[in-house]
Amino acid sequence: MKRKNIPYARQNINNLDINAVVKVLQSEMITQGPVNIDFESYVSNYCNSKYALSFNSATSALHGACKALNIRENDIVWTSPITFVSTANSAIYCGARVNYIDIDPETFNISVKCLGDQLKNAKKEKTLPKVIIVVHLGGLSCDMKEIYKLSKIYGFKIIEDASHAIGGEYDKNKIGSCKYSDICVFSFHPVKIITSAEGGMALTNKSSLARHLSLFRTHGITRDPSLFSRKKEGAWYYEQISDGFNYRMNELQAALGLSQMKRIDKFIKKRQLLARNYNKLLANLPISNQKQSDLAYSSYHLYIVRLKNFSKDSHRKIFSLMRDNGILVNLHYIPVYKHPFHKKQKTKFFKCIQAENYYKEAISLPMYYDLTKDEQNRVVKTFKRILLSNI
Ligand SMILES: *Cc1c(COP(=O)(O)O)cnc(C)c1O
């Protein structure tokens, strides 16, 4: 009998989730309505932010965040090369030039040392970034205090791409508190920590940013008379006062997301447990793990290992053999600037040696709430056998 494939990530859906969605389907409002507002309040309370705005994806929320921070044609934005392409795309949609700062080889997050060095150079060359988008890879927070300090010295704004990181913490604050950032964005894609099928949210403590985000997701349209340029012409009246898109989350998505939020702490605890098991079971193998800092509590969206002393070719073989054995490992991520589209972008290019080395060695092992002990043991057994087999 062929054994079931083990994916690298998947959603957990229970009857409460299903009932919540069905209840919306049976109600009057299925696009905008009260459940979106409840979902937003639940997330902002959980994270201790003043505002939370739902979007139909993290990508659209990131786009909104870039717009709210006034990124325009030819502005400079920096981010990590080890992220999903949409982090960079959100700035490119606004006409920005994106550049990449190398990662720390131990945490796989943006290197504060490189960031500091590049900022010093950029100041001399008058090419300082307007915004830096940090990425909490796998749910592990970046070194936000240090990045925040640099933002005060060099005058840039900070977006957290926390697509992986809802439920994680930094210095005892929930990620999303925006203590050290202007805007923080979560993704609710099914592979992430909680899901709304598709969806995202942008959190902030600043009312002006919240207003921008709110207009931007709904065509730049307002019904608030205090924002009108002209007199209200009748009960039907509204004005489009800025640019915007149809980036709204619908009520079905919000109902699923809200229902999932009620299990988030359970989800994170299980992920933490799976990570501890992996750490134990994979000890003494020629690999290294993502180094956890004392300040960070990871949501463990991903469990990433780096192979030690294997060639690029062996990495490729090990990866394929895992998949051949039904363990659907993944690689997070191809350095963004290597994609043909991003190669063509107008940017002064910094080579990211650590990111390139990481790319030759990284493998994401299966990590999700429903991964059983037996399945995890099968992953470990298969991985050990392949690693130790003279690849
Ligand atoms: C998943 C992801 C996104 C995009 O999220 P969507 O909700 O699918 O738009 C952006 N950045 C990172 C780091 C992600 O992992």
Short mmCIF file of C-alpha atoms and ligand atoms in Angstrom, two decimals:
data_model
loop_
_atom_site.label_atom_id
_atom_site.label_comp_id
_atom_site.label_asym_id
_atom_site.label_seq_id
_atom_site.Cartn_x
_atom_site.Cartn_y
_atom_site.Cartn_z
CA MET A 1 0.00 0.00 0.00
CA LYS A 2 1.30 3.43 -0.94
CA ARG A 3 1.59 5.67 2.08
CA LYS A 4 -0.10 9.03 2.24
CA ASN A 5 1.89 12.07 1.31
CA ILE A 6 2.79 14.41 4.16
CA PRO A 7 2.52 18.05 3.02
CA TYR A 8 4.79 20.76 4.42
CA ALA A 9 1.78 22.73 5.66
CA ARG A 10 -1.99 22.52 5.72
CA GLN A 11 -5.02 24.07 7.36
CA ASN A 12 -7.05 22.69 10.27
CA ILE A 13 -10.82 23.07 9.78
CA ASN A 14 -13.33 21.91 12.40
CA ASN A 15 -17.13 21.96 12.78
CA LEU A 16 -17.10 25.32 14.54
CA ASP A 17 -15.38 26.82 11.48
CA ILE A 18 -17.91 25.22 9.15
CA ASN A 19 -20.87 26.37 11.24
CA ALA A 20 -19.53 29.92 11.37
CA VAL A 21 -19.28 30.09 7.58
CA VAL A 22 -22.70 28.51 7.06
CA LYS A 23 -24.25 31.01 9.46
CA VAL A 24 -22.94 33.87 7.30
CA LEU A 25 -24.27 32.18 4.16
CA GLN A 26 -27.72 32.10 5.75
CA SER A 27 -27.55 35.79 6.72
CA GLU A 28 -28.26 38.96 4.76
CA MET A 29 -24.72 40.21 4.41
CA ILE A 30 -22.10 38.08 2.75
CA THR A 31 -19.62 40.72 1.53
CA GLN A 32 -19.15 43.57 4.00
CA GLY A 33 -20.79 43.29 7.40
CA PRO A 34 -20.48 42.79 11.13
CA VAL A 35 -18.28 39.68 11.07
CA ASN A 36 -15.41 41.55 9.43
CA ILE A 37 -15.62 44.13 12.22
CA ASP A 38 -15.65 41.37 14.86
CA PHE A 39 -12.68 39.65 13.26
CA GLU A 40 -10.72 42.91 13.15
CA SER A 41 -11.47 43.71 16.81
CA TYR A 42 -10.58 40.20 17.87
CA VAL A 43 -7.19 40.38 16.16
CA SER A 44 -6.39 43.90 17.37
CA ASN A 45 -7.32 42.92 20.94
CA TYR A 46 -5.25 39.77 20.72
CA CYS A 47 -2.22 41.66 19.40
CA ASN A 48 -2.82 44.81 21.41
CA SER A 49 -2.83 47.19 18.45
CA LYS A 50 -5.17 50.16 18.15
CA TYR A 51 -6.41 49.33 14.65
CA ALA A 52 -6.74 46.26 12.44
CA LEU A 53 -8.02 46.36 8.87
CA SER A 54 -8.97 43.17 7.04
CA PHE A 55 -7.93 42.68 3.39
CA ASN A 56 -8.53 39.95 0.83
CA SER A 57 -4.85 38.88 1.08
CA ALA A 58 -1.60 39.80 2.79
CA THR A 59 -0.37 40.96 -0.59
CA SER A 60 -3.14 43.54 -0.85
CA ALA A 61 -2.59 44.54 2.80
CA LEU A 62 1.13 45.05 2.08
CA HIS A 63 0.21 47.12 -0.98
CA GLY A 64 -2.06 49.21 1.24
CA ALA A 65 0.73 49.55 3.81
CA CYS A 66 3.17 50.84 1.17
CA LYS A 67 0.56 53.31 -0.08
CA ALA A 68 -0.33 54.49 3.42
CA LEU A 69 3.37 55.19 4.03
CA ASN A 70 3.33 57.24 0.84
CA ILE A 71 5.71 55.15 -1.25
CA ARG A 72 5.85 56.72 -4.69
CA GLU A 73 7.63 56.44 -8.02
CA ASN A 74 11.38 55.93 -7.50
CA ASP A 75 11.26 55.86 -3.72
CA ILE A 76 13.65 53.33 -2.25
CA VAL A 77 12.42 50.35 -0.22
CA TRP A 78 14.61 47.69 1.37
CA THR A 79 13.66 44.19 2.41
CA SER A 80 15.08 40.71 2.93
CA PRO A 81 15.78 38.59 -0.17
CA ILE A 82 14.56 35.51 1.72
CA THR A 83 10.84 36.11 1.45
CA PHE A 84 7.86 35.49 -0.79
CA VAL A 85 7.86 37.70 -3.89
CA SER A 86 4.82 39.67 -2.79
CA THR A 87 6.82 41.50 -0.10
CA ALA A 88 8.84 43.16 -2.85
CA ASN A 89 5.92 43.38 -5.28
CA SER A 90 3.86 45.46 -2.86
CA ALA A 91 6.48 48.23 -3.09
CA ILE A 92 6.97 47.76 -6.84
CA TYR A 93 3.20 48.31 -7.36
CA CYS A 94 3.86 51.84 -6.02
CA GLY A 95 6.78 52.40 -8.41
CA ALA A 96 9.45 51.91 -5.75
CA ARG A 97 12.96 50.65 -6.37
CA VAL A 98 13.53 47.66 -4.11
CA ASN A 99 16.86 46.61 -2.75
CA TYR A 100 17.76 43.63 -0.62
CA ILE A 101 19.74 43.45 2.61
CA ASP A 102 21.54 40.20 3.36
CA ILE A 103 20.34 37.81 6.04
CA ASP A 104 21.90 36.65 9.27
CA PRO A 105 23.11 33.10 8.55
CA GLU A 106 21.84 31.87 11.93
CA THR A 107 18.37 33.41 12.22
CA PHE A 108 17.74 33.60 8.43
CA ASN A 109 16.15 37.02 9.06
CA ILE A 110 17.48 40.37 7.85
CA SER A 111 20.94 41.02 9.32
CA VAL A 112 20.97 44.07 11.56
CA LYS A 113 24.72 44.36 11.04
CA CYS A 114 24.35 44.49 7.22
CA LEU A 115 21.43 46.85 7.56
CA GLY A 116 23.51 49.24 9.69
CA ASP A 117 26.44 49.11 7.24
CA GLN A 118 24.24 49.68 4.19
CA LEU A 119 22.43 52.56 5.87
CA LYS A 120 25.76 54.25 6.59
CA ASN A 121 26.73 53.95 2.91
CA ALA A 122 23.32 55.01 1.70
CA LYS A 123 23.45 58.12 3.82
CA LYS A 124 26.73 59.14 2.17
CA GLU A 125 25.33 58.42 -1.27
CA LYS A 126 21.98 60.05 -0.48
CA THR A 127 20.11 56.85 -1.34
CA LEU A 128 18.48 56.15 2.02
CA PRO A 129 15.32 53.99 1.94
CA LYS A 130 11.95 55.52 2.74
CA VAL A 131 10.59 52.24 4.09
CA ILE A 132 12.06 48.93 5.22
CA ILE A 133 9.85 45.85 5.10
CA VAL A 134 11.12 43.30 7.59
CA VAL A 135 10.03 39.66 7.32
CA HIS A 136 9.68 37.41 10.36
CA LEU A 137 10.76 34.24 8.59
CA GLY A 138 8.94 31.13 9.75
CA GLY A 139 7.37 33.18 12.55
CA LEU A 140 10.62 34.19 14.24
CA SER A 141 10.66 37.92 14.92
CA CYS A 142 13.45 40.07 13.53
CA ASP A 143 15.53 42.09 15.96
CA MET A 144 12.94 44.86 16.10
CA LYS A 145 14.48 47.00 18.85
CA GLU A 146 17.69 47.42 16.87
CA ILE A 147 15.86 48.01 13.59
CA TYR A 148 13.64 50.58 15.32
CA LYS A 149 16.73 52.38 16.67
CA LEU A 150 18.16 52.54 13.15
CA SER A 151 14.84 53.90 11.85
CA LYS A 152 15.12 56.82 14.27
CA ILE A 153 18.69 57.55 13.20
CA TYR A 154 18.10 57.28 9.44
CA GLY A 155 14.46 58.33 9.23
CA PHE A 156 12.80 55.38 7.53
CA LYS A 157 9.42 53.78 8.25
CA ILE A 158 8.94 50.10 9.11
CA ILE A 159 6.44 47.57 7.78
CA GLU A 160 6.47 44.10 9.34
CA ASP A 161 5.60 41.38 6.86
CA ALA A 162 4.37 39.07 9.60
CA SER A 163 2.61 36.73 7.17
CA HIS A 164 4.16 33.81 9.08
CA ALA A 165 4.01 35.24 12.53
CA ILE A 166 0.54 35.77 14.01
CA GLY A 167 0.63 34.32 17.52
CA GLY A 168 4.37 34.85 17.83
CA GLU A 169 5.89 37.27 20.34
CA TYR A 170 8.76 39.68 20.61
CA ASP A 171 9.96 40.99 23.97
CA LYS A 172 6.73 39.77 25.63
CA ASN A 173 4.53 41.65 23.13
CA LYS A 174 2.45 39.86 20.55
CA ILE A 175 3.68 40.37 17.02
CA GLY A 176 1.18 42.86 15.61
CA SER A 177 1.41 45.22 18.60
CA CYS A 178 3.35 47.55 16.27
CA LYS A 179 5.50 48.65 19.18
CA TYR A 180 8.50 48.90 16.87
CA SER A 181 6.82 49.39 13.50
CA ASP A 182 4.33 51.56 11.64
CA ILE A 183 2.25 48.75 10.16
CA CYS A 184 2.24 44.97 10.64
CA VAL A 185 0.66 42.60 8.10
CA PHE A 186 -0.62 39.04 8.59
CA SER A 187 -1.56 36.44 5.96
CA PHE A 188 -4.42 33.98 6.36
CA HIS A 189 -3.56 31.78 3.38
CA PRO A 190 -4.29 28.12 4.25
CA VAL A 191 -0.63 27.22 4.76
CA LYS A 192 -0.20 29.93 7.41
CA ILE A 193 -0.97 29.86 11.16
CA ILE A 194 -4.71 30.58 10.88
CA THR A 195 -6.70 30.76 7.67
CA SER A 196 -9.61 32.63 6.12
CA ALA A 197 -9.02 30.67 2.86
CA GLU A 198 -7.54 33.83 1.33
CA GLY A 199 -7.07 36.90 3.45
CA GLY A 200 -4.83 39.26 5.30
CA MET A 201 -4.87 42.02 7.86
CA ALA A 202 -2.93 45.23 8.45
CA LEU A 203 -2.44 46.44 12.04
CA THR A 204 -1.30 49.87 13.17
CA ASN A 205 -1.48 52.24 16.13
CA LYS A 206 -1.71 55.38 14.00
CA SER A 207 -5.15 56.71 13.10
CA SER A 208 -3.96 58.44 9.91
CA LEU A 209 -2.49 55.17 8.60
CA ALA A 210 -5.64 53.27 9.56
CA ARG A 211 -7.72 55.81 7.62
CA HIS A 212 -5.52 55.40 4.55
CA LEU A 213 -5.66 51.61 4.72
CA SER A 214 -9.40 51.66 5.12
CA LEU A 215 -9.97 53.92 2.09
CA PHE A 216 -7.45 52.08 -0.03
CA ARG A 217 -9.15 48.69 0.31
CA THR A 218 -12.45 50.06 -0.88
CA HIS A 219 -11.76 52.11 -4.04
CA GLY A 220 -10.73 55.25 -2.15
CA ILE A 221 -14.44 55.81 -1.50
CA THR A 222 -15.81 57.47 1.61
CA ARG A 223 -19.33 58.09 2.93
CA ASP A 224 -18.06 60.24 5.78
CA PRO A 225 -19.30 63.83 5.16
CA SER A 226 -16.36 65.28 7.12
CA LEU A 227 -14.04 64.00 4.37
CA PHE A 228 -16.11 65.29 1.42
CA SER A 229 -14.84 68.11 -0.83
CA ARG A 230 -18.33 69.00 -1.93
CA LYS A 231 -21.59 69.27 -0.09
CA LYS A 232 -23.53 66.03 0.34
CA GLU A 233 -25.90 66.07 -2.62
CA GLY A 234 -28.37 63.56 -1.27
CA ALA A 235 -28.74 60.35 0.68
CA TRP A 236 -27.01 58.40 -2.12
CA TYR A 237 -23.90 60.55 -2.04
CA TYR A 238 -20.33 59.29 -1.62
CA GLU A 239 -16.98 60.53 -2.91
CA GLN A 240 -13.86 58.83 -4.19
CA ILE A 241 -11.18 60.95 -2.54
CA SER A 242 -8.03 58.89 -3.19
CA ASP A 243 -6.89 55.97 -5.28
CA GLY A 244 -7.86 52.52 -4.19
CA PHE A 245 -8.74 48.98 -5.12
CA ASN A 246 -11.37 46.41 -4.31
CA TYR A 247 -9.26 44.71 -1.65
CA ARG A 248 -12.00 43.87 0.84
CA MET A 249 -12.31 40.63 2.74
CA ASN A 250 -15.79 39.09 2.54
CA GLU A 251 -17.93 37.94 5.46
CA LEU A 252 -17.41 34.23 4.71
CA GLN A 253 -13.67 34.67 4.96
CA ALA A 254 -13.98 36.78 8.10
CA ALA A 255 -16.21 34.15 9.76
CA LEU A 256 -13.64 31.45 9.09
CA GLY A 257 -10.78 33.67 10.27
CA LEU A 258 -12.59 34.68 13.46
CA SER A 259 -13.47 31.08 14.24
CA GLN A 260 -9.84 30.06 13.72
CA MET A 261 -8.57 32.86 15.98
CA LYS A 262 -10.28 31.12 18.91
CA ARG A 263 -7.83 28.23 18.52
CA ILE A 264 -4.70 30.21 17.80
CA ASP A 265 -2.97 29.58 21.13
CA LYS A 266 -3.61 25.85 20.74
CA PHE A 267 -2.18 26.01 17.22
CA ILE A 268 1.00 27.75 18.38
CA LYS A 269 1.51 25.41 21.34
CA LYS A 270 1.32 22.40 19.05
CA ARG A 271 3.78 23.97 16.61
CA GLN A 272 6.16 24.73 19.46
CA LEU A 273 5.87 21.11 20.61
CA LEU A 274 6.54 19.77 17.10
CA ALA A 275 9.59 22.04 16.85
CA ARG A 276 10.97 20.77 20.17
CA ASN A 277 10.45 17.20 18.97
CA TYR A 278 12.28 17.92 15.73
CA ASN A 279 15.13 19.59 17.65
CA LYS A 280 15.48 16.48 19.80
CA LEU A 281 15.02 13.89 17.06
CA LEU A 282 17.36 15.62 14.60
CA ALA A 283 20.14 16.40 17.08
CA ASN A 284 23.60 15.21 15.97
CA LEU A 285 22.74 15.29 12.28
CA PRO A 286 24.82 17.43 9.89
CA ILE A 287 22.24 20.24 9.87
CA SER A 288 21.61 23.51 11.67
CA ASN A 289 18.34 25.05 12.85
CA GLN A 290 17.01 28.57 12.84
CA LYS A 291 18.56 30.15 15.92
CA GLN A 292 15.90 31.40 18.34
CA SER A 293 16.68 34.64 20.16
CA ASP A 294 15.85 35.17 23.84
CA LEU A 295 13.46 37.98 22.94
CA ALA A 296 11.43 36.02 20.40
CA TYR A 297 8.73 33.39 20.76
CA SER A 298 8.21 31.88 17.31
CA SER A 299 4.83 30.93 15.89
CA TYR A 300 6.73 28.22 13.96
CA HIS A 301 4.95 28.60 10.66
CA LEU A 302 7.99 26.82 9.23
CA TYR A 303 10.56 24.39 10.55
CA ILE A 304 13.61 25.13 8.43
CA VAL A 305 16.87 23.20 8.54
CA ARG A 306 20.13 24.01 6.76
CA LEU A 307 22.31 21.20 5.52
CA LYS A 308 25.91 21.41 6.69
CA ASN A 309 28.77 20.48 4.34
CA PHE A 310 26.66 19.15 1.50
CA SER A 311 27.10 20.32 -2.08
CA LYS A 312 24.43 22.17 -3.99
CA ASP A 313 23.90 18.98 -5.94
CA SER A 314 23.39 16.88 -2.79
CA HIS A 315 20.91 19.44 -1.51
CA ARG A 316 18.91 19.02 -4.70
CA LYS A 317 19.07 15.21 -4.41
CA ILE A 318 18.09 15.12 -0.73
CA PHE A 319 15.16 17.41 -1.45
CA SER A 320 13.94 15.24 -4.34
CA LEU A 321 14.38 12.00 -2.41
CA MET A 322 12.26 13.38 0.43
CA ARG A 323 9.50 14.20 -2.05
CA ASP A 324 9.87 10.81 -3.74
CA ASN A 325 9.26 9.27 -0.33
CA GLY A 326 6.04 11.20 0.14
CA ILE A 327 7.46 13.91 2.42
CA LEU A 328 6.50 17.07 0.57
CA VAL A 329 9.28 19.33 1.82
CA ASN A 330 9.58 22.84 0.48
CA LEU A 331 12.15 25.63 0.18
CA HIS A 332 11.47 29.06 1.66
CA TYR A 333 12.64 30.94 -0.40
CA ILE A 334 14.43 31.49 -3.69
CA PRO A 335 16.18 34.88 -3.15
CA VAL A 336 13.67 37.32 -4.63
CA TYR A 337 16.17 39.14 -6.84
CA LYS A 338 16.93 35.89 -8.70
CA HIS A 339 13.48 35.81 -10.29
CA PRO A 340 13.60 37.08 -13.89
CA PHE A 341 11.01 39.79 -13.20
CA HIS A 342 12.96 41.14 -10.24
CA LYS A 343 16.29 40.95 -12.04
CA LYS A 344 14.91 43.45 -14.51
CA GLN A 345 13.88 45.97 -11.84
CA LYS A 346 15.68 49.28 -11.63
CA THR A 347 17.75 48.94 -8.52
CA LYS A 348 21.27 49.26 -7.33
CA PHE A 349 22.10 45.70 -6.55
CA PHE A 350 23.76 44.52 -3.32
CA LYS A 351 24.88 40.91 -3.59
CA CYS A 352 23.54 38.88 -0.68
CA ILE A 353 26.09 36.15 -0.12
CA GLN A 354 24.50 34.75 3.03
CA ALA A 355 21.10 34.55 1.34
CA GLU A 356 22.63 32.68 -1.60
CA ASN A 357 24.38 30.22 0.69
CA TYR A 358 21.17 29.72 2.62
CA TYR A 359 19.33 28.99 -0.62
CA LYS A 360 21.78 26.16 -1.38
CA GLU A 361 21.13 24.50 1.98
CA ALA A 362 17.63 25.19 3.25
CA ILE A 363 14.77 22.69 3.50
CA SER A 364 11.41 23.24 5.23
CA LEU A 365 10.17 20.07 6.92
CA PRO A 366 6.44 19.40 7.45
CA MET A 367 4.96 21.60 10.19
CA TYR A 368 1.24 21.96 10.88
CA TYR A 369 -1.29 21.51 13.67
CA ASP A 370 -2.55 18.10 12.54
CA LEU A 371 0.87 16.52 12.01
CA THR A 372 0.76 13.38 14.18
CA LYS A 373 3.56 11.87 16.21
CA ASP A 374 3.73 8.91 13.82
CA GLU A 375 3.92 11.20 10.82
CA GLN A 376 6.62 13.29 12.43
CA ASN A 377 8.58 10.13 13.20
CA ARG A 378 8.23 9.06 9.57
CA VAL A 379 9.57 12.45 8.42
CA VAL A 380 12.53 12.14 10.77
CA LYS A 381 13.28 8.53 9.85
CA THR A 382 13.16 9.27 6.13
CA PHE A 383 15.28 12.40 6.49
CA LYS A 384 17.91 10.61 8.59
CA ARG A 385 18.13 7.70 6.19
CA ILE A 386 18.59 10.00 3.20
CA LEU A 387 21.05 12.35 4.92
CA LEU A 388 23.27 9.52 6.12
CA SER A 389 23.21 7.59 2.85
CA ASN A 390 26.31 8.92 1.11
CA ILE A 391 24.48 11.35 -1.12
C1 LIG B 1 2.19 34.11 2.21
C2 LIG B 1 3.06 35.30 2.22
C3 LIG B 1 2.70 36.51 1.64
C4 LIG B 1 1.45 36.66 0.81
O1 LIG B 1 0.32 36.30 1.49
P1 LIG B 1 -1.06 36.19 0.70
O2 LIG B 1 -2.07 36.25 1.82
O3 LIG B 1 -1.06 34.90 -0.02
O4 LIG B 1 -1.17 37.36 -0.21
C5 LIG B 1 3.54 37.59 1.77
N1 LIG B 1 4.71 37.49 2.41
C6 LIG B 1 5.11 36.35 2.98
C7 LIG B 1 6.41 36.31 3.70
C8 LIG B 1 4.30 35.20 2.88
O5 LIG B 1 4.73 34.05 3.39
#
